[in-house]
Short mmCIF file of C-alpha atoms in Angstrom, two decimals:
data_model
loop_
_atom_site.label_atom_id
_atom_site.label_comp_id
_atom_site.label_asym_id
_atom_site.label_seq_id
_atom_site.Cartn_x
_atom_site.Cartn_y
_atom_site.Cartn_z
CA VAL A 1 -1.53 -10.15 11.66
CA GLN A 2 -4.30 -9.78 9.68
CA LEU A 3 -5.08 -7.38 6.71
CA GLN A 4 -8.31 -6.18 4.96
CA ALA A 5 -7.66 -4.19 1.89
CA SER A 6 -11.18 -2.92 1.07
CA GLY A 7 -11.60 -0.16 -1.13
CA GLY A 8 -11.06 -1.28 -4.45
CA GLY A 9 -13.05 -0.48 -7.63
CA LEU A 10 -13.61 1.29 -11.11
CA VAL A 11 -13.68 4.49 -11.81
CA GLN A 12 -12.41 6.61 -15.19
CA ALA A 13 -9.27 7.58 -15.24
CA GLY A 14 -8.44 11.05 -13.21
CA GLY A 15 -10.31 9.41 -10.43
CA SER A 16 -9.94 9.05 -7.05
CA LEU A 17 -10.43 6.24 -4.92
CA ARG A 18 -9.25 5.58 -1.14
CA LEU A 19 -7.61 2.17 -0.32
CA SER A 20 -8.32 1.24 3.34
CA CYS A 21 -6.38 -1.68 4.30
CA ALA A 22 -7.44 -2.95 8.18
CA ALA A 23 -5.57 -5.08 10.91
CA SER A 24 -6.19 -7.39 13.49
CA GLY A 25 -4.95 -9.40 15.45
CA ARG A 26 -1.86 -7.33 17.01
CA THR A 27 -2.28 -3.04 16.75
CA LEU A 28 -0.21 -1.99 13.57
CA ASN A 29 1.88 1.70 15.39
CA ASN A 30 4.45 -0.34 15.75
CA TYR A 31 4.47 -2.04 12.21
CA ASN A 32 6.40 -0.18 8.82
CA LEU A 33 3.46 -0.73 6.64
CA GLY A 34 2.78 -1.00 2.69
CA TRP A 35 0.73 -1.05 -0.81
CA PHE A 36 2.16 -3.57 -3.39
CA ARG A 37 0.49 -3.90 -6.55
CA GLN A 38 0.39 -6.13 -9.75
CA ALA A 39 -0.53 -5.83 -12.72
CA PRO A 40 -2.08 -9.28 -15.13
CA GLY A 41 1.80 -10.64 -16.49
CA LYS A 42 3.86 -8.36 -14.11
CA GLU A 43 5.76 -8.72 -11.52
CA ARG A 44 4.78 -7.04 -7.82
CA GLU A 45 5.48 -3.28 -7.32
CA PHE A 46 5.62 -1.36 -5.22
CA VAL A 47 3.17 1.83 -4.31
CA ALA A 48 4.26 3.36 -1.03
CA ALA A 49 5.22 2.93 1.91
CA ILE A 50 4.10 4.72 5.59
CA ARG A 51 7.66 3.53 8.67
CA ARG A 52 6.41 3.17 11.72
CA SER A 53 6.93 5.61 14.52
CA GLY A 54 6.91 8.55 12.14
CA LEU A 55 10.13 7.32 10.81
CA GLY A 56 8.59 8.58 6.93
CA THR A 57 6.61 7.85 3.78
CA TYR A 58 8.28 6.54 0.00
CA TYR A 59 7.03 6.87 -2.84
CA SER A 60 7.05 4.76 -6.35
CA ASP A 61 8.06 7.43 -9.25
CA ARG A 62 5.19 6.06 -10.92
CA VAL A 63 2.95 7.73 -7.66
CA LYS A 64 5.30 9.96 -6.36
CA GLY A 65 2.55 13.73 -6.06
CA ARG A 66 -0.74 11.89 -7.21
CA PHE A 67 -1.42 9.06 -4.54
CA THR A 68 -0.79 9.72 -0.49
CA ILE A 69 -0.58 6.86 2.22
CA SER A 70 -1.32 7.57 5.60
CA ARG A 71 -1.76 5.38 8.95
CA ASP A 72 -4.41 5.28 12.17
CA ASN A 73 -3.37 4.69 14.79
CA ALA A 74 -6.20 5.23 16.29
CA GLU A 75 -8.12 2.61 13.66
CA ASN A 76 -5.25 0.20 13.26
CA THR A 77 -6.47 1.14 9.70
CA VAL A 78 -2.97 2.51 6.93
CA TYR A 79 -4.66 4.58 3.34
CA LEU A 80 -4.04 4.51 0.11
CA ARG A 81 -5.32 7.64 -1.95
CA MET A 82 -4.77 7.10 -5.30
CA SER A 83 -5.62 11.19 -7.17
CA SER A 84 -6.03 10.94 -11.10
CA LEU A 85 -6.21 7.90 -11.39
CA LYS A 86 -4.51 7.05 -15.10
CA PRO A 87 -5.03 3.34 -16.97
CA GLU A 88 -1.61 2.38 -16.34
CA ASP A 89 -2.07 2.24 -12.40
CA ALA A 90 -5.13 -0.81 -12.75
CA ALA A 91 -3.84 -3.65 -10.39
CA VAL A 92 -4.49 -6.14 -7.29
CA TYR A 93 -3.16 -3.81 -5.28
CA TYR A 94 -1.96 -5.38 -1.89
CA CYS A 95 -0.72 -3.71 1.72
CA ALA A 96 1.84 -5.63 2.95
CA ALA A 97 2.70 -4.87 6.99
CA ASP A 98 5.93 -6.21 8.82
CA PRO A 99 7.44 -5.18 12.27
CA SER A 100 11.26 -4.80 11.27
CA LEU A 101 11.94 -3.89 8.37
CA ILE A 102 14.35 -1.34 8.60
CA GLN A 103 14.97 1.48 5.36
CA SER A 104 17.50 0.27 2.65
CA THR A 105 14.38 -1.91 2.19
CA VAL A 106 11.10 -0.54 2.23
CA ARG A 107 10.25 -1.13 -1.14
CA SER A 108 10.63 -4.34 -1.82
CA TRP A 109 8.76 -7.08 -2.22
CA THR A 110 10.15 -10.33 -0.25
CA ALA A 111 10.23 -8.15 3.51
CA TYR A 112 7.25 -7.83 4.18
CA ARG A 113 5.53 -10.76 6.97
CA TYR A 114 2.36 -9.65 6.21
CA TRP A 115 0.03 -9.52 3.74
CA GLY A 116 -3.81 -8.79 2.89
CA GLN A 117 -6.17 -10.12 0.11
CA GLY A 118 -5.69 -7.79 -2.40
CA THR A 119 -8.24 -5.28 -4.01
CA GLN A 120 -8.61 -5.35 -7.58
CA VAL A 121 -8.50 -0.98 -9.07
CA THR A 122 -10.15 -0.88 -12.53
CA VAL A 123 -9.16 2.50 -14.29
CA SER A 124 -11.26 2.87 -17.38
CA SER A 125 -9.89 5.91 -20.48
#
């Protein structure tokens, strides 16, 4: 499956953005989907995940209550709605997919087999 992330940009602190990740090659219905981010000089960090077949959504404590992950299987797309953005949310955001990860690994970037190319989010203070 090929993933294409988009929707990043420059936003003021307190603002909102919606990231999209469109898939091609395979339907996402049976895939677990995640968003990760990586700021310069820092490790890749888990942001949110949504498991296949309604098995649940997961969020980093740093974004819980501000970000929402959702999926549209008909559009073969996963979204990350980000609100109340802070300067520390600035990073390159990556979407990821895997057909078979288990609950205990949803927060681990090494568990995901397929990755999009990343989209830059910049938050000005």
